[in-house]
Amino acid sequence: DAGVTQSPTHLIKTRGQQVTLRCSPKSGHDTVSWYQQALGQGPQFIFQYYEEEERQRGNFPDRFSGHQFPNYSSELNVNALLLGDSALYLCASSLDRYHEQYFGPGTRLTVT
Amino acid sequence: QQQVKQSPQSLIVQKGGIPIINCAYENTAFDYFPWYQQFPGKGPALLIAIRPDVSEKKEGRFTISFNKSAKQFSLHIMDSQPGDSATYFCAASMNTGFQKLVFGTGTRLLVSP
């Protein structure tokens, strides 16, 4: 049983560019959350998707947007990249909105 | 009020020792408290979680102690092993139906052989 998978593993982008990160949830899970983890810090909640809609959002600007597909996979899009967006982006999935979240390995984004 | 404060920042114990990591919160609406273990280059892995209706929960060598009145909870690792060397995060959320986890800043644990 595959766990949460994310792609790509690593990504290097230039300031001002746009990036799309992808996540496939654990089998049977329908809820996907995205977190940003800066180096040496705990993960920070970006937003959560359930039934293809953004249900809750953390303190992140509108440059961060997402999407959930009918197969429950999800994308995180970041526009107008800043140096401060360099971080590990984590996807977590759960059985539903009420159950434990399981994290993927993350995508390491470096903005130069 | 949304913060979870975690201490210590780093911890070194000998094999067989019992490291203890502490967390404190302010928001009394928090009602779910998981602990995650993270190895370098990996995502956090759920270790154990507790809800406020119990004061202690054990799973294998990991124990959570919870003090609702003090708004504190802690992780104890019994008979620690070098393989336990990792970063540990406490977290909290309100079970409103949309689990937005609020994480502590992490504790880097090193278990020496």
CSV table of C-alpha atoms in Angstrom, one decimal, chain A residues 15-111:
chain,number,residue,atom,x,y,z
A,15,ARG,CA,12.6,34.6,-8.3
A,16,GLY,CA,9.4,35.7,-10.0
A,17,GLN,CA,8.8,32.3,-11.6
A,18,GLN,CA,5.8,30.0,-10.9
A,19,VAL,CA,5.9,26.5,-9.6
A,20,THR,CA,3.5,23.5,-9.4
A,21,LEU,CA,4.0,20.7,-6.8
A,22,ARG,CA,2.0,17.5,-6.9
A,23,CYS,CA,0.7,15.1,-4.3
A,24,SER,CA,-1.1,11.7,-4.4
A,25,PRO,CA,-2.8,10.8,-1.2
A,26,LYS,CA,-2.6,7.5,0.6
A,27,SER,CA,-5.0,4.9,-0.8
A,28,GLY,CA,-8.5,5.5,0.7
A,29,HIS,CA,-7.8,9.0,1.8
A,30,ASP,CA,-9.9,11.9,0.5
A,31,THR,CA,-8.5,14.9,2.4
A,32,VAL,CA,-5.2,16.6,1.5
A,33,SER,CA,-3.4,19.3,3.4
A,34,TRP,CA,-0.3,21.3,2.4
A,35,TYR,CA,2.4,22.5,4.8
A,36,GLN,CA,5.5,24.6,4.3
A,37,GLN,CA,8.5,23.7,6.4
A,38,ALA,CA,11.4,26.2,6.5
A,39,LEU,CA,14.8,24.9,7.5
A,40,GLY,CA,15.0,24.2,11.2
A,41,GLN,CA,11.3,25.0,11.8
A,42,GLY,CA,8.1,23.1,12.2
A,43,PRO,CA,5.7,22.7,9.4
A,44,GLN,CA,3.2,25.6,8.8
A,45,PHE,CA,-0.3,24.9,7.5
A,46,ILE,CA,-1.0,26.4,4.1
A,47,PHE,CA,-4.4,25.0,3.2
A,48,GLN,CA,-6.6,21.9,3.2
A,49,TYR,CA,-8.7,20.4,0.3
A,50,TYR,CA,-11.7,18.2,0.7
A,51,GLU,CA,-14.3,17.3,-2.0
A,52,GLU,CA,-12.2,19.4,-4.5
A,53,GLU,CA,-12.6,22.6,-2.5
A,54,GLU,CA,-10.3,24.6,-0.3
A,55,ARG,CA,-11.8,24.2,3.2
A,56,GLN,CA,-9.4,26.0,5.4
A,57,ARG,CA,-6.4,28.3,4.9
A,58,GLY,CA,-3.4,29.3,7.0
A,59,ASN,CA,-1.7,32.7,6.9
A,60,PHE,CA,-0.3,32.5,3.4
A,61,PRO,CA,-0.8,35.1,0.6
A,62,ASP,CA,-2.9,34.5,-2.5
A,63,ARG,CA,0.3,33.7,-4.4
A,64,PHE,CA,-0.3,30.2,-2.9
A,65,SER,CA,-3.1,28.4,-4.5
A,66,GLY,CA,-4.2,24.8,-4.9
A,67,HIS,CA,-6.4,22.3,-6.6
A,68,GLN,CA,-7.8,18.9,-5.8
A,69,PHE,CA,-8.8,16.5,-8.5
A,70,PRO,CA,-11.7,14.0,-8.6
A,71,ASN,CA,-9.2,11.2,-7.8
A,72,TYR,CA,-8.2,13.2,-4.6
A,73,SER,CA,-4.7,14.0,-5.8
A,74,SER,CA,-3.7,17.6,-5.3
A,75,GLU,CA,-1.5,20.4,-6.7
A,76,LEU,CA,0.1,23.4,-4.9
A,77,ASN,CA,0.8,26.4,-7.1
A,78,VAL,CA,3.0,29.3,-6.0
A,79,ASN,CA,3.2,32.4,-8.2
A,80,ALA,CA,5.8,35.2,-8.2
A,81,LEU,CA,8.3,33.2,-6.2
A,82,LEU,CA,10.3,34.9,-3.5
A,83,LEU,CA,13.6,33.9,-2.0
A,84,GLY,CA,11.6,33.3,1.3
A,85,ASP,CA,9.5,30.6,-0.4
A,86,SER,CA,12.5,28.3,-0.3
A,87,ALA,CA,11.4,25.4,1.9
A,88,LEU,CA,10.3,21.8,2.1
A,89,TYR,CA,6.7,21.6,1.0
A,90,LEU,CA,4.8,18.7,2.6
A,91,CYS,CA,1.6,17.1,1.6
A,92,ALA,CA,-0.5,15.2,4.2
A,93,SER,CA,-3.5,13.1,3.6
A,94,SER,CA,-6.2,11.7,5.9
A,95,LEU,CA,-9.0,9.3,5.7
A,96,ASP,CA,-11.4,12.2,6.1
A,97,ARG,CA,-11.4,15.6,7.8
A,98,TYR,CA,-11.5,14.0,11.3
A,99,HIS,CA,-8.7,11.5,11.2
A,100,GLU,CA,-4.9,11.5,11.6
A,101,GLN,CA,-2.8,13.1,8.9
A,102,TYR,CA,0.0,11.2,7.2
A,103,PHE,CA,2.8,13.1,5.5
A,104,GLY,CA,4.6,12.5,2.3
A,105,PRO,CA,8.4,12.9,1.9
A,106,GLY,CA,8.0,16.5,0.7
A,107,THR,CA,9.3,18.6,-2.2
A,108,ARG,CA,12.4,20.6,-1.6
A,109,LEU,CA,12.0,24.0,-3.4
A,110,THR,CA,15.0,26.3,-3.7
A,111,VAL,CA,14.4,29.8,-5.1
